[in-house]
CSV table of C-alpha atoms in Angstrom, one decimal:
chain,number,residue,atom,x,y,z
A,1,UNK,CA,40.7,-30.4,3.3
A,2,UNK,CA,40.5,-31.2,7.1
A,3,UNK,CA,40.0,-29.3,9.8
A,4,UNK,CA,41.5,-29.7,13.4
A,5,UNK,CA,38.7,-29.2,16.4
A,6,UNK,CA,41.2,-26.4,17.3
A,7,UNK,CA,41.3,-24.5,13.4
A,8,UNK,CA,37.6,-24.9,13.2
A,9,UNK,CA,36.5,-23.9,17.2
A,10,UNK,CA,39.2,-20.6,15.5
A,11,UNK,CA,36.8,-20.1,12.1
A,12,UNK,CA,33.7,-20.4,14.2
A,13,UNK,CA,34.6,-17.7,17.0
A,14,UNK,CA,35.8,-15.6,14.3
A,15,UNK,CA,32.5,-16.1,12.4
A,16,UNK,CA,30.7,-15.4,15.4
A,17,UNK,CA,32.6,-12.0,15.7
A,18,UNK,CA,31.7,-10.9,12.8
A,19,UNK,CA,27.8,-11.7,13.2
A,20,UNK,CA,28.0,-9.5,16.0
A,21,UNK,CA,29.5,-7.0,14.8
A,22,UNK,CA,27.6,-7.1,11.8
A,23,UNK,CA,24.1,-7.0,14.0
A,24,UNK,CA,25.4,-4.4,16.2
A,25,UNK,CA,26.3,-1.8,13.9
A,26,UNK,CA,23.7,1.0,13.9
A,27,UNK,CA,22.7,0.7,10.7
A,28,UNK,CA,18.5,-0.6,9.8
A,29,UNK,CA,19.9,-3.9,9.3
A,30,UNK,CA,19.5,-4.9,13.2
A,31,UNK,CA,16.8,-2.6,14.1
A,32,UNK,CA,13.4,-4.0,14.7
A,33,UNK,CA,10.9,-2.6,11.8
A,34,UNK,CA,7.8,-1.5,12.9
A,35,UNK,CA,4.7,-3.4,11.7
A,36,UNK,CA,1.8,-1.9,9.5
A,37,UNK,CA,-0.6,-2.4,12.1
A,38,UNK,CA,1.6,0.0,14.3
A,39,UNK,CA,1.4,2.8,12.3
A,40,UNK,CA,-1.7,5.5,12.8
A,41,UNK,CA,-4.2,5.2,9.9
A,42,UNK,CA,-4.2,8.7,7.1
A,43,UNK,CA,-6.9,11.1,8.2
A,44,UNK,CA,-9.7,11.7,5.8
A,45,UNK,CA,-9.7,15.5,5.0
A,46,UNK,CA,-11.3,18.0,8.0
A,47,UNK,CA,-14.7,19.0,7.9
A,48,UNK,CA,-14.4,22.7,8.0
A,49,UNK,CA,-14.9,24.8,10.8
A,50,UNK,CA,-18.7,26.1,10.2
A,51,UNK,CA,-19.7,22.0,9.7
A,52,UNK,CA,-19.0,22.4,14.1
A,53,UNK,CA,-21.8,24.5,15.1
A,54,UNK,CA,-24.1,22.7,11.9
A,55,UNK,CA,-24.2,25.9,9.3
A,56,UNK,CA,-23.1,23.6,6.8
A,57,UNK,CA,-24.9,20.5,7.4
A,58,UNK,CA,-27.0,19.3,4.7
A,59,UNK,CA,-30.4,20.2,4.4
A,60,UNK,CA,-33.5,17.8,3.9
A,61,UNK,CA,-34.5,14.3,4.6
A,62,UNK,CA,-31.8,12.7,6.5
A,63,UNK,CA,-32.8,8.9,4.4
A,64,UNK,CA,-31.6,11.0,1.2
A,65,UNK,CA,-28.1,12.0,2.2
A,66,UNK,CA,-25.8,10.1,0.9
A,67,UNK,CA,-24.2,7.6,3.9
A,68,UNK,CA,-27.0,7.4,5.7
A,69,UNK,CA,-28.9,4.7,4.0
A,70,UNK,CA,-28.0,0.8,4.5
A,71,UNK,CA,-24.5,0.1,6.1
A,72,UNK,CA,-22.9,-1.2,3.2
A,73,UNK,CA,-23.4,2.3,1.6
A,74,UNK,CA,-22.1,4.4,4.8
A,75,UNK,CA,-18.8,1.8,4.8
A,76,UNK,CA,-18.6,3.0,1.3
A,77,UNK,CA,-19.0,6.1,1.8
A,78,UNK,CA,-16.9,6.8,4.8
A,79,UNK,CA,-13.7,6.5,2.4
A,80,UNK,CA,-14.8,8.4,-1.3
A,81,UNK,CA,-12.1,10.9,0.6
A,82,UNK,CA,-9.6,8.3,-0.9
A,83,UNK,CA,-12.0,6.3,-3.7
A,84,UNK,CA,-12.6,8.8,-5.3
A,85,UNK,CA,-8.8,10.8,-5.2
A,86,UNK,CA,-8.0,11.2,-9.0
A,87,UNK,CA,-4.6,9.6,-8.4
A,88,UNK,CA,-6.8,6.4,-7.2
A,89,UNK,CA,-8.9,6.8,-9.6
A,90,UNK,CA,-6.2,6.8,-12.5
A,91,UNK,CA,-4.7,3.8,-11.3
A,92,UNK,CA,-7.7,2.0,-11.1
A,93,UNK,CA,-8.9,2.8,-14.5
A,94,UNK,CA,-5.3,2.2,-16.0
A,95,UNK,CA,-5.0,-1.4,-14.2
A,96,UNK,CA,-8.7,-2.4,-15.9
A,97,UNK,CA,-7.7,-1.1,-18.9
A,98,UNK,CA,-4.7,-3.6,-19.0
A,99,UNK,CA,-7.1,-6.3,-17.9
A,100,UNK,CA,-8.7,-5.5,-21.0
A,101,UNK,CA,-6.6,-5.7,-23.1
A,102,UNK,CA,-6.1,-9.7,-21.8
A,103,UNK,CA,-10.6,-9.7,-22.5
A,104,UNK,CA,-10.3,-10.2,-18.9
A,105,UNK,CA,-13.2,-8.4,-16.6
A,106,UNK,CA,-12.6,-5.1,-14.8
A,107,UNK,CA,-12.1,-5.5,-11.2
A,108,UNK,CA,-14.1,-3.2,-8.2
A,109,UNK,CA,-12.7,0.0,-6.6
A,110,UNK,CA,-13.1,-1.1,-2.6
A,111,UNK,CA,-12.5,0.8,-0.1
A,112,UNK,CA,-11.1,-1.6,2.4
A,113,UNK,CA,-8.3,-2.6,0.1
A,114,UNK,CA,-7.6,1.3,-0.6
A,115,UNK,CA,-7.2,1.8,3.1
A,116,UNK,CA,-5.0,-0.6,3.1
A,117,UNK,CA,-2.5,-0.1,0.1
A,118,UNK,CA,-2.8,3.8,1.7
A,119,UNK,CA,-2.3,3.0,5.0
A,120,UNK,CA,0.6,0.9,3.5
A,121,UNK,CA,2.1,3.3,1.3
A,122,UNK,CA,2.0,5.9,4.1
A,123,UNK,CA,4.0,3.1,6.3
A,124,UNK,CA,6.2,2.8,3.8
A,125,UNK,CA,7.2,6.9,3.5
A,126,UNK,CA,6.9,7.3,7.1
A,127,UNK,CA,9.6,4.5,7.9
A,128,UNK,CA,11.5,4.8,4.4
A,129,UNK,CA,11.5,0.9,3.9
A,130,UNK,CA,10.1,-1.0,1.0
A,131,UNK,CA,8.7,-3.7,1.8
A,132,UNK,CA,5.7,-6.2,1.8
A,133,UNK,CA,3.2,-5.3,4.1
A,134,UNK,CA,2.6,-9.0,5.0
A,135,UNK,CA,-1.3,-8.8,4.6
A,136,UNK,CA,-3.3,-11.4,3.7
A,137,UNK,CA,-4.0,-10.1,0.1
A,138,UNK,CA,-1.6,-10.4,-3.5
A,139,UNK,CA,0.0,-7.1,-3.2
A,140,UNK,CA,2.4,-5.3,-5.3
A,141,UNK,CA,4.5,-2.5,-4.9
A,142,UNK,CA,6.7,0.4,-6.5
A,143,UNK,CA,9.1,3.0,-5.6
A,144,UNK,CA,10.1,5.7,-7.3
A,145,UNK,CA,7.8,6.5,-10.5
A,146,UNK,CA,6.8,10.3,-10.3
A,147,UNK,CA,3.1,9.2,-12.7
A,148,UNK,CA,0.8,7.1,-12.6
A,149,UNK,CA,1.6,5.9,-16.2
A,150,UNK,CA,5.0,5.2,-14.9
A,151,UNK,CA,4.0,3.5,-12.3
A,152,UNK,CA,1.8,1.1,-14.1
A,153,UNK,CA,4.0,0.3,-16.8
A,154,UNK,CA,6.6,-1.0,-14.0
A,155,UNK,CA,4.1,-3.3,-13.1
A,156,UNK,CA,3.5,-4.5,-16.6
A,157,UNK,CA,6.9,-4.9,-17.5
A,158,UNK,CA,7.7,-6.9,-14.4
A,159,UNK,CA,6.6,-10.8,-15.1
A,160,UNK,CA,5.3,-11.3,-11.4
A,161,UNK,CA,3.6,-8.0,-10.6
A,162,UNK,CA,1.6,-8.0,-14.6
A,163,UNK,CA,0.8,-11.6,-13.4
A,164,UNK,CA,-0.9,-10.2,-10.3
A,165,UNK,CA,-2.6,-7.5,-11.8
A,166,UNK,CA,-4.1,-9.7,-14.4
A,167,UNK,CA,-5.1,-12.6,-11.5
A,168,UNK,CA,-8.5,-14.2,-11.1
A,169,UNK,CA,-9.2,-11.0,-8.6
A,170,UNK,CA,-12.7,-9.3,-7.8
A,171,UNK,CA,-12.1,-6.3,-5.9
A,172,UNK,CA,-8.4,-4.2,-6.1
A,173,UNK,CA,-7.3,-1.4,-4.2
A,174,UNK,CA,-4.8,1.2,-4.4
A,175,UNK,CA,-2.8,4.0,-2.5
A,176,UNK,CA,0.2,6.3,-2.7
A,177,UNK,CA,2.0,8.5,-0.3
A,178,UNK,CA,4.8,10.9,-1.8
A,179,UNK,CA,8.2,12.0,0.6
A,180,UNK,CA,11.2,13.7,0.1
A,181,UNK,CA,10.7,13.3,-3.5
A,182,UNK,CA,10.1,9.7,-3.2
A,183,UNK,CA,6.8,8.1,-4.3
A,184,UNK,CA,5.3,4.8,-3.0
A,185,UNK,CA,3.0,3.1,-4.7
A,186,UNK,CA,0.3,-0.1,-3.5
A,187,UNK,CA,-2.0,-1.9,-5.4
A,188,UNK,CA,-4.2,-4.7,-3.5
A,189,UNK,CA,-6.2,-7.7,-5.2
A,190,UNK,CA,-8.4,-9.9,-3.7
Protein backbone atom coordinates (compact mmCIF):
# COMPACT_ATOMS: atom_id res chain seq x y z
CA UNK A 1 0.00 0.00 0.00
CA UNK A 2 1.24 3.53 -0.73
CA UNK A 3 0.90 6.49 0.84
CA UNK A 4 0.72 10.02 -0.68
CA UNK A 5 3.01 12.88 1.22
CA UNK A 6 -0.48 14.42 1.69
CA UNK A 7 -2.44 10.96 3.39
CA UNK A 8 0.62 10.36 5.45
CA UNK A 9 1.44 14.34 6.66
CA UNK A 10 -2.99 13.42 7.50
CA UNK A 11 -2.04 9.94 9.70
CA UNK A 12 0.85 11.77 11.37
CA UNK A 13 -1.07 15.00 12.64
CA UNK A 14 -3.81 12.85 13.60
CA UNK A 15 -1.28 10.56 15.54
CA UNK A 16 0.11 13.53 16.96
CA UNK A 17 -3.42 14.56 18.31
CA UNK A 18 -3.95 11.81 19.89
CA UNK A 19 -0.44 11.72 21.84
CA UNK A 20 -1.46 14.83 23.12
CA UNK A 21 -4.35 14.21 24.16
CA UNK A 22 -3.40 11.13 25.54
CA UNK A 23 -0.49 12.93 27.72
CA UNK A 24 -2.71 15.63 28.72
CA UNK A 25 -5.41 13.88 30.29
CA UNK A 26 -5.22 14.21 34.06
CA UNK A 27 -4.83 10.85 34.73
CA UNK A 28 -1.02 9.44 36.57
CA UNK A 29 -0.04 8.47 33.15
CA UNK A 30 1.60 12.08 32.37
CA UNK A 31 2.32 13.14 35.80
CA UNK A 32 5.80 13.23 36.90
CA UNK A 33 6.33 10.41 39.79
CA UNK A 34 8.17 11.36 42.61
CA UNK A 35 11.51 9.61 43.23
CA UNK A 36 12.36 7.41 46.44
CA UNK A 37 14.93 9.66 47.44
CA UNK A 38 12.16 12.40 47.68
CA UNK A 39 10.19 10.93 50.04
CA UNK A 40 10.83 11.58 54.09
CA UNK A 41 12.51 8.52 55.66
CA UNK A 42 9.72 6.36 58.52
CA UNK A 43 10.41 7.53 62.03
CA UNK A 44 11.75 5.07 64.45
CA UNK A 45 9.17 4.96 67.39
CA UNK A 46 9.34 8.11 70.09
CA UNK A 47 11.21 7.90 73.08
CA UNK A 48 8.75 8.70 75.69
CA UNK A 49 8.23 11.69 77.36
CA UNK A 50 10.18 10.99 80.86
CA UNK A 51 13.48 9.79 78.47
CA UNK A 52 13.47 14.20 78.02
CA UNK A 53 14.43 15.28 81.32
CA UNK A 54 16.69 11.68 81.71
CA UNK A 55 14.29 9.62 84.39
CA UNK A 56 14.48 6.83 82.04
CA UNK A 57 17.92 6.77 80.83
CA UNK A 58 19.77 3.75 81.51
CA UNK A 59 21.71 3.29 84.45
CA UNK A 60 25.46 2.13 84.67
CA UNK A 61 28.54 2.15 82.66
CA UNK A 62 27.93 3.95 79.59
CA UNK A 63 30.68 1.22 77.49
CA UNK A 64 27.88 -1.48 78.49
CA UNK A 65 24.77 0.00 76.89
CA UNK A 66 23.99 -1.43 74.08
CA UNK A 67 24.90 1.26 70.94
CA UNK A 68 27.50 2.70 72.54
CA UNK A 69 30.28 0.45 71.80
CA UNK A 70 32.21 0.33 68.27
CA UNK A 71 30.33 2.11 65.30
CA UNK A 72 29.40 -0.78 63.46
CA UNK A 73 27.30 -1.87 66.55
CA UNK A 74 25.60 1.79 67.07
CA UNK A 75 24.69 1.57 63.04
CA UNK A 76 23.17 -1.62 63.98
CA UNK A 77 21.54 -0.59 66.57
CA UNK A 78 20.08 2.61 65.47
CA UNK A 79 17.46 0.45 63.35
CA UNK A 80 16.39 -2.86 65.78
CA UNK A 81 13.13 -0.37 65.83
CA UNK A 82 12.67 -2.07 62.29
CA UNK A 83 15.21 -5.40 62.54
CA UNK A 84 13.78 -6.52 64.97
CA UNK A 85 9.68 -5.82 63.95
CA UNK A 86 8.12 -9.37 64.01
CA UNK A 87 6.73 -8.82 60.59
CA UNK A 88 10.58 -8.29 59.51
CA UNK A 89 11.50 -10.82 61.34
CA UNK A 90 8.94 -13.39 59.79
CA UNK A 91 9.98 -12.60 56.40
CA UNK A 92 13.46 -12.95 57.01
CA UNK A 93 13.19 -16.28 58.63
CA UNK A 94 10.61 -17.53 55.95
CA UNK A 95 12.97 -16.36 52.92
CA UNK A 96 16.10 -18.50 54.72
CA UNK A 97 13.99 -21.15 55.20
CA UNK A 98 13.24 -21.41 51.41
CA UNK A 99 16.99 -20.97 50.86
CA UNK A 100 17.19 -24.02 52.75
CA UNK A 101 15.35 -25.93 51.39
CA UNK A 102 17.73 -25.29 47.87
CA UNK A 103 21.01 -26.46 50.89
CA UNK A 104 21.67 -22.90 50.08
CA UNK A 105 23.12 -20.63 53.18
CA UNK A 106 20.92 -18.22 55.16
CA UNK A 107 21.42 -14.75 54.21
CA UNK A 108 22.03 -11.58 57.09
CA UNK A 109 19.21 -9.33 58.47
CA UNK A 110 20.95 -5.60 57.57
CA UNK A 111 19.70 -2.81 58.51
CA UNK A 112 20.64 -0.60 55.60
CA UNK A 113 18.76 -2.78 53.16
CA UNK A 114 15.65 -2.77 55.69
CA UNK A 115 15.62 0.99 55.58
CA UNK A 116 15.51 0.80 52.25
CA UNK A 117 12.74 -1.83 51.28
CA UNK A 118 10.83 0.31 54.25
CA UNK A 119 11.49 3.43 53.13
CA UNK A 120 10.40 1.92 49.72
CA UNK A 121 7.39 0.32 50.78
CA UNK A 122 6.35 3.42 52.57
CA UNK A 123 6.94 5.35 48.95
CA UNK A 124 4.99 3.01 47.54
CA UNK A 125 1.64 3.44 50.03
CA UNK A 126 2.23 7.10 50.21
CA UNK A 127 2.07 7.62 46.30
CA UNK A 128 -0.13 4.42 45.53
CA UNK A 129 2.31 3.29 42.64
CA UNK A 130 3.97 -0.04 42.31
CA UNK A 131 6.94 0.21 41.11
CA UNK A 132 10.77 -0.48 41.23
CA UNK A 133 12.49 1.68 43.38
CA UNK A 134 15.47 1.88 40.83
CA UNK A 135 18.18 1.21 43.53
CA UNK A 136 21.14 -0.32 42.98
CA UNK A 137 20.26 -3.74 44.70
CA UNK A 138 17.98 -7.09 43.13
CA UNK A 139 14.70 -6.11 44.56
CA UNK A 140 11.45 -7.64 44.56
CA UNK A 141 8.18 -6.54 45.26
CA UNK A 142 4.41 -7.47 46.13
CA UNK A 143 1.04 -5.98 46.49
CA UNK A 144 -1.65 -7.10 47.97
CA UNK A 145 -1.03 -10.30 50.24
CA UNK A 146 -2.59 -9.52 53.79
CA UNK A 147 0.41 -12.34 55.56
CA UNK A 148 3.49 -12.83 55.46
CA UNK A 149 3.00 -16.51 54.29
CA UNK A 150 1.11 -15.05 51.40
CA UNK A 151 3.38 -12.85 50.63
CA UNK A 152 6.32 -15.20 50.38
CA UNK A 153 4.62 -17.85 48.51
CA UNK A 154 3.99 -15.11 45.64
CA UNK A 155 7.53 -14.77 45.53
CA UNK A 156 8.13 -18.49 45.25
CA UNK A 157 5.67 -19.12 42.75
CA UNK A 158 6.87 -16.33 40.53
CA UNK A 159 10.04 -17.79 38.34
CA UNK A 160 11.92 -14.32 38.53
CA UNK A 161 11.33 -13.21 42.11
CA UNK A 162 12.05 -17.23 43.67
CA UNK A 163 15.22 -16.74 41.38
CA UNK A 164 16.15 -13.65 43.35
CA UNK A 165 15.43 -14.85 46.54
CA UNK A 166 17.49 -17.90 46.12
CA UNK A 167 20.62 -15.62 44.34
CA UNK A 168 24.27 -15.77 45.26
CA UNK A 169 23.20 -12.83 48.03
CA UNK A 170 24.90 -12.12 51.53
CA UNK A 171 22.84 -9.70 53.25
CA UNK A 172 18.73 -9.16 52.49
CA UNK A 173 16.41 -6.78 53.72
CA UNK A 174 12.88 -6.26 54.08
CA UNK A 175 9.96 -3.74 54.79
CA UNK A 176 6.17 -3.31 54.55
CA UNK A 177 3.83 -0.44 54.85
CA UNK A 178 -0.05 -1.26 54.98
CA UNK A 179 -2.82 1.60 53.37
CA UNK A 180 -6.25 1.61 52.74
CA UNK A 181 -6.30 -1.99 53.04
CA UNK A 182 -3.47 -2.38 50.71
CA UNK A 183 -0.23 -4.03 51.68
CA UNK A 184 3.26 -3.43 50.06
CA UNK A 185 5.76 -5.58 50.38
CA UNK A 186 9.99 -5.19 49.68
CA UNK A 187 12.56 -7.55 49.94
CA UNK A 188 16.33 -6.34 49.09
CA UNK A 189 19.40 -8.67 48.32
CA UNK A 190 22.78 -7.82 47.94
Amino acid sequence: MRLDWATAACVATSLLVVAQAVLAEPSRRGTRKPSVAEQPLPKPPRKPAGDRDGANQPTGNAAEQPGNGTPKESRRNRHRWLTEHPVIQEMWKQCNAERARYGLPPLKLSPSLCLDAQRHAQWMADTGWYQHSALPWAEIIHHGPQTVTDCINGWIYSPPHHGIMLGGFRECGFGYMQRDGFTYWVGMFR
